[in-house]
Amino acid sequence: MEEKVVLSSILRKFTIQSLQTREELQPIGELILRPEKGILIKLERRETS
């Protein structure tokens, strides 16, 4: 539950943008499909009104 609260707070306060294209990501087929080397993202603070 705590993880959901933290993620919700991040999504409300920041715009998230991937720094890689889908073609650059190498998925690993395990029980859960995930990228081989992680995903690089850019967080940009949202403007408050």
PDB file of N, CA and C in Angstrom:
ATOM      1  N   MET A   1       0.822  -1.192   0.000  1.00  0.00           N
ATOM      2  CA  MET A   1       0.000   0.000   0.000  1.00  0.00           C
ATOM      3  C   MET A   1       0.866   1.256   0.000  1.00  0.00           C
ATOM      4  N   GLU A   2       1.948   1.259   0.766  1.00  0.00           N
ATOM      5  CA  GLU A   2       2.823   2.430   0.857  1.00  0.00           C
ATOM      6  C   GLU A   2       3.447   2.761  -0.497  1.00  0.00           C
ATOM      7  N   GLU A   3       3.788   1.735  -1.277  1.00  0.00           N
ATOM      8  CA  GLU A   3       4.365   1.963  -2.600  1.00  0.00           C
ATOM      9  C   GLU A   3       3.382   2.695  -3.504  1.00  0.00           C
ATOM     10  N   LYS A   4       2.106   2.359  -3.395  1.00  0.00           N
ATOM     11  CA  LYS A   4       1.078   3.013  -4.208  1.00  0.00           C
ATOM     12  C   LYS A   4       0.958   4.492  -3.853  1.00  0.00           C
ATOM     13  N   VAL A   5       1.070   4.816  -2.576  1.00  0.00           N
ATOM     14  CA  VAL A   5       0.987   6.210  -2.134  1.00  0.00           C
ATOM     15  C   VAL A   5       2.175   7.000  -2.671  1.00  0.00           C
ATOM     16  N   VAL A   6       3.369   6.432  -2.603  1.00  0.00           N
ATOM     17  CA  VAL A   6       4.567   7.107  -3.109  1.00  0.00           C
ATOM     18  C   VAL A   6       4.467   7.301  -4.616  1.00  0.00           C
ATOM     19  N   LEU A   7       4.079   6.276  -5.348  1.00  0.00           N
ATOM     20  CA  LEU A   7       3.943   6.374  -6.798  1.00  0.00           C
ATOM     21  C   LEU A   7       2.886   7.405  -7.180  1.00  0.00           C
ATOM     22  N   SER A   8       1.776   7.421  -6.484  1.00  0.00           N
ATOM     23  CA  SER A   8       0.717   8.393  -6.741  1.00  0.00           C
ATOM     24  C   SER A   8       1.218   9.815  -6.529  1.00  0.00           C
ATOM     25  N   SER A   9       1.984  10.028  -5.487  1.00  0.00           N
ATOM     26  CA  SER A   9       2.541  11.353  -5.199  1.00  0.00           C
ATOM     27  C   SER A   9       3.504  11.795  -6.299  1.00  0.00           C
ATOM     28  N   ILE A  10       4.344  10.889  -6.770  1.00  0.00           N
ATOM     29  CA  ILE A  10       5.289  11.203  -7.853  1.00  0.00           C
ATOM     30  C   ILE A  10       4.537  11.543  -9.130  1.00  0.00           C
ATOM     31  N   LEU A  11       3.526  10.758  -9.469  1.00  0.00           N
ATOM     32  CA  LEU A  11       2.774  10.994 -10.707  1.00  0.00           C
ATOM     33  C   LEU A  11       1.996  12.305 -10.667  1.00  0.00           C
ATOM     34  N   ARG A  12       1.564  12.734  -9.487  1.00  0.00           N
ATOM     35  CA  ARG A  12       0.850  14.009  -9.375  1.00  0.00           C
ATOM     36  C   ARG A  12       1.792  15.199  -9.491  1.00  0.00           C
ATOM     37  N   LYS A  13       3.032  15.053  -9.017  1.00  0.00           N
ATOM     38  CA  LYS A  13       3.949  16.190  -8.950  1.00  0.00           C
ATOM     39  C   LYS A  13       4.896  16.300 -10.140  1.00  0.00           C
ATOM     40  N   PHE A  14       5.063  15.223 -10.907  1.00  0.00           N
ATOM     41  CA  PHE A  14       6.054  15.218 -11.981  1.00  0.00           C
ATOM     42  C   PHE A  14       5.467  14.717 -13.293  1.00  0.00           C
ATOM     43  N   THR A  15       6.014  15.224 -14.395  1.00  0.00           N
ATOM     44  CA  THR A  15       5.764  14.671 -15.718  1.00  0.00           C
ATOM     45  C   THR A  15       6.899  13.689 -15.974  1.00  0.00           C
ATOM     46  N   ILE A  16       6.577  12.491 -16.418  1.00  0.00           N
ATOM     47  CA  ILE A  16       7.584  11.453 -16.622  1.00  0.00           C
ATOM     48  C   ILE A  16       7.738  11.200 -18.112  1.00  0.00           C
ATOM     49  N   GLN A  17       8.997  11.193 -18.583  1.00  0.00           N
ATOM     50  CA  GLN A  17       9.282  10.988 -20.004  1.00  0.00           C
ATOM     51  C   GLN A  17      10.408   9.968 -20.136  1.00  0.00           C
ATOM     52  N   SER A  18      10.231   9.003 -21.015  1.00  0.00           N
ATOM     53  CA  SER A  18      11.271   8.011 -21.269  1.00  0.00           C
ATOM     54  C   SER A  18      12.360   8.631 -22.132  1.00  0.00           C
ATOM     55  N   LEU A  19      13.611   8.315 -21.839  1.00  0.00           N
ATOM     56  CA  LEU A  19      14.735   8.810 -22.624  1.00  0.00           C
ATOM     57  C   LEU A  19      15.148   7.808 -23.701  1.00  0.00           C
ATOM     58  N   GLN A  20      14.434   6.684 -23.791  1.00  0.00           N
ATOM     59  CA  GLN A  20      14.733   5.646 -24.772  1.00  0.00           C
ATOM     60  C   GLN A  20      13.491   5.373 -25.612  1.00  0.00           C
ATOM     61  N   THR A  21      13.713   4.948 -26.842  1.00  0.00           N
ATOM     62  CA  THR A  21      12.591   4.551 -27.689  1.00  0.00           C
ATOM     63  C   THR A  21      12.259   3.085 -27.400  1.00  0.00           C
ATOM     64  N   ARG A  22      11.121   2.640 -27.863  1.00  0.00           N
ATOM     65  CA  ARG A  22      10.749   1.231 -27.665  1.00  0.00           C
ATOM     66  C   ARG A  22      11.737   0.293 -28.347  1.00  0.00           C
ATOM     67  N   GLU A  23      12.294   0.735 -29.472  1.00  0.00           N
ATOM     68  CA  GLU A  23      13.249  -0.100 -30.203  1.00  0.00           C
ATOM     69  C   GLU A  23      14.543  -0.288 -29.414  1.00  0.00           C
ATOM     70  N   GLU A  24      14.906   0.672 -28.572  1.00  0.00           N
ATOM     71  CA  GLU A  24      16.142   0.586 -27.792  1.00  0.00           C
ATOM     72  C   GLU A  24      16.011  -0.331 -26.576  1.00  0.00           C
ATOM     73  N   LEU A  25      14.808  -0.616 -26.152  1.00  0.00           N
ATOM     74  CA  LEU A  25      14.597  -1.458 -24.975  1.00  0.00           C
ATOM     75  C   LEU A  25      14.648  -2.931 -25.366  1.00  0.00           C
ATOM     76  N   GLN A  26      15.401  -3.720 -24.622  1.00  0.00           N
ATOM     77  CA  GLN A  26      15.539  -5.153 -24.857  1.00  0.00           C
ATOM     78  C   GLN A  26      14.771  -5.899 -23.766  1.00  0.00           C
ATOM     79  N   PRO A  27      13.571  -6.417 -24.069  1.00  0.00           N
ATOM     80  CA  PRO A  27      12.810  -7.112 -23.024  1.00  0.00           C
ATOM     81  C   PRO A  27      13.399  -8.483 -22.697  1.00  0.00           C
ATOM     82  N   ILE A  28      13.264  -8.859 -21.437  1.00  0.00           N
ATOM     83  CA  ILE A  28      13.687 -10.178 -20.963  1.00  0.00           C
ATOM     84  C   ILE A  28      12.418 -10.972 -20.673  1.00  0.00           C
ATOM     85  N   GLY A  29      12.302 -12.134 -21.275  1.00  0.00           N
ATOM     86  CA  GLY A  29      11.119 -12.962 -21.056  1.00  0.00           C
ATOM     87  C   GLY A  29      11.284 -13.842 -19.835  1.00  0.00           C
ATOM     88  N   GLU A  30      10.810 -13.389 -18.715  1.00  0.00           N
ATOM     89  CA  GLU A  30      10.801 -14.180 -17.486  1.00  0.00           C
ATOM     90  C   GLU A  30       9.347 -14.314 -17.045  1.00  0.00           C
ATOM     91  N   LEU A  31       9.139 -14.537 -15.790  1.00  0.00           N
ATOM     92  CA  LEU A  31       7.773 -14.600 -15.279  1.00  0.00           C
ATOM     93  C   LEU A  31       7.074 -13.260 -15.512  1.00  0.00           C
ATOM     94  N   ILE A  32       7.832 -12.171 -15.320  1.00  0.00           N
ATOM     95  CA  ILE A  32       7.340 -10.815 -15.587  1.00  0.00           C
ATOM     96  C   ILE A  32       8.222 -10.229 -16.679  1.00  0.00           C
ATOM     97  N   LEU A  33       7.611  -9.692 -17.740  1.00  0.00           N
ATOM     98  CA  LEU A  33       8.366  -9.090 -18.831  1.00  0.00           C
ATOM     99  C   LEU A  33       8.929  -7.753 -18.362  1.00  0.00           C
ATOM    100  N   ARG A  34      10.260  -7.596 -18.432  1.00  0.00           N
ATOM    101  CA  ARG A  34      10.900  -6.359 -17.998  1.00  0.00           C
ATOM    102  C   ARG A  34      12.078  -6.062 -18.911  1.00  0.00           C
ATOM    103  N   PRO A  35      12.540  -4.800 -18.947  1.00  0.00           N
ATOM    104  CA  PRO A  35      13.671  -4.465 -19.805  1.00  0.00           C
ATOM    105  C   PRO A  35      14.980  -5.018 -19.239  1.00  0.00           C
ATOM    106  N   GLU A  36      15.905  -5.355 -20.132  1.00  0.00           N
ATOM    107  CA  GLU A  36      17.179  -5.954 -19.733  1.00  0.00           C
ATOM    108  C   GLU A  36      18.022  -5.022 -18.865  1.00  0.00           C
ATOM    109  N   LYS A  37      18.124  -3.751 -19.241  1.00  0.00           N
ATOM    110  CA  LYS A  37      19.005  -2.820 -18.529  1.00  0.00           C
ATOM    111  C   LYS A  37      18.243  -1.695 -17.840  1.00  0.00           C
ATOM    112  N   GLY A  38      16.978  -1.880 -17.564  1.00  0.00           N
ATOM    113  CA  GLY A  38      16.190  -0.830 -16.924  1.00  0.00           C
ATOM    114  C   GLY A  38      15.717   0.199 -17.943  1.00  0.00           C
ATOM    115  N   ILE A  39      15.002   1.203 -17.477  1.00  0.00           N
ATOM    116  CA  ILE A  39      14.486   2.257 -18.345  1.00  0.00           C
ATOM    117  C   ILE A  39      14.966   3.594 -17.800  1.00  0.00           C
ATOM    118  N   LEU A  40      15.598   4.381 -18.649  1.00  0.00           N
ATOM    119  CA  LEU A  40      16.021   5.720 -18.255  1.00  0.00           C
ATOM    120  C   LEU A  40      14.836   6.661 -18.415  1.00  0.00           C
ATOM    121  N   ILE A  41      14.548   7.424 -17.362  1.00  0.00           N
ATOM    122  CA  ILE A  41      13.427   8.362 -17.428  1.00  0.00           C
ATOM    123  C   ILE A  41      13.884   9.752 -17.011  1.00  0.00           C
ATOM    124  N   LYS A  42      13.103  10.733 -17.415  1.00  0.00           N
ATOM    125  CA  LYS A  42      13.346  12.116 -17.024  1.00  0.00           C
ATOM    126  C   LYS A  42      12.118  12.583 -16.258  1.00  0.00           C
ATOM    127  N   LEU A  43      12.339  13.104 -15.052  1.00  0.00           N
ATOM    128  CA  LEU A  43      11.253  13.647 -14.246  1.00  0.00           C
ATOM    129  C   LEU A  43      11.303  15.164 -14.342  1.00  0.00           C
ATOM    130  N   GLU A  44      10.177  15.758 -14.657  1.00  0.00           N
ATOM    131  CA  GLU A  44      10.097  17.210 -14.767  1.00  0.00           C
ATOM    132  C   GLU A  44       8.962  17.681 -13.865  1.00  0.00           C
ATOM    133  N   ARG A  45       9.289  18.578 -12.937  1.00  0.00           N
ATOM    134  CA  ARG A  45       8.283  19.049 -11.983  1.00  0.00           C
ATOM    135  C   ARG A  45       7.153  19.760 -12.708  1.00  0.00           C
ATOM    136  N   ARG A  46       5.920  19.405 -12.348  1.00  0.00           N
ATOM    137  CA  ARG A  46       4.743  20.052 -12.935  1.00  0.00           C
ATOM    138  C   ARG A  46       4.591  21.445 -12.339  1.00  0.00           C
ATOM    139  N   GLU A  47       4.052  22.352 -13.141  1.00  0.00           N
ATOM    140  CA  GLU A  47       3.774  23.692 -12.638  1.00  0.00           C
ATOM    141  C   GLU A  47       2.533  23.636 -11.757  1.00  0.00           C
ATOM    142  N   THR A  48       2.596  24.298 -10.619  1.00  0.00           N
ATOM    143  CA  THR A  48       1.437  24.338  -9.729  1.00  0.00           C
ATOM    144  C   THR A  48       0.590  25.555 -10.062  1.00  0.00           C
ATOM    145  N   SER A  49      -0.704  25.397  -9.960  1.00  0.00           N
ATOM    146  CA  SER A  49      -1.587  26.525 -10.294  1.00  0.00           C
ATOM    147  C   SER A  49      -2.164  27.173  -9.058  1.00  0.00           C
TER     148      SER A  49
END
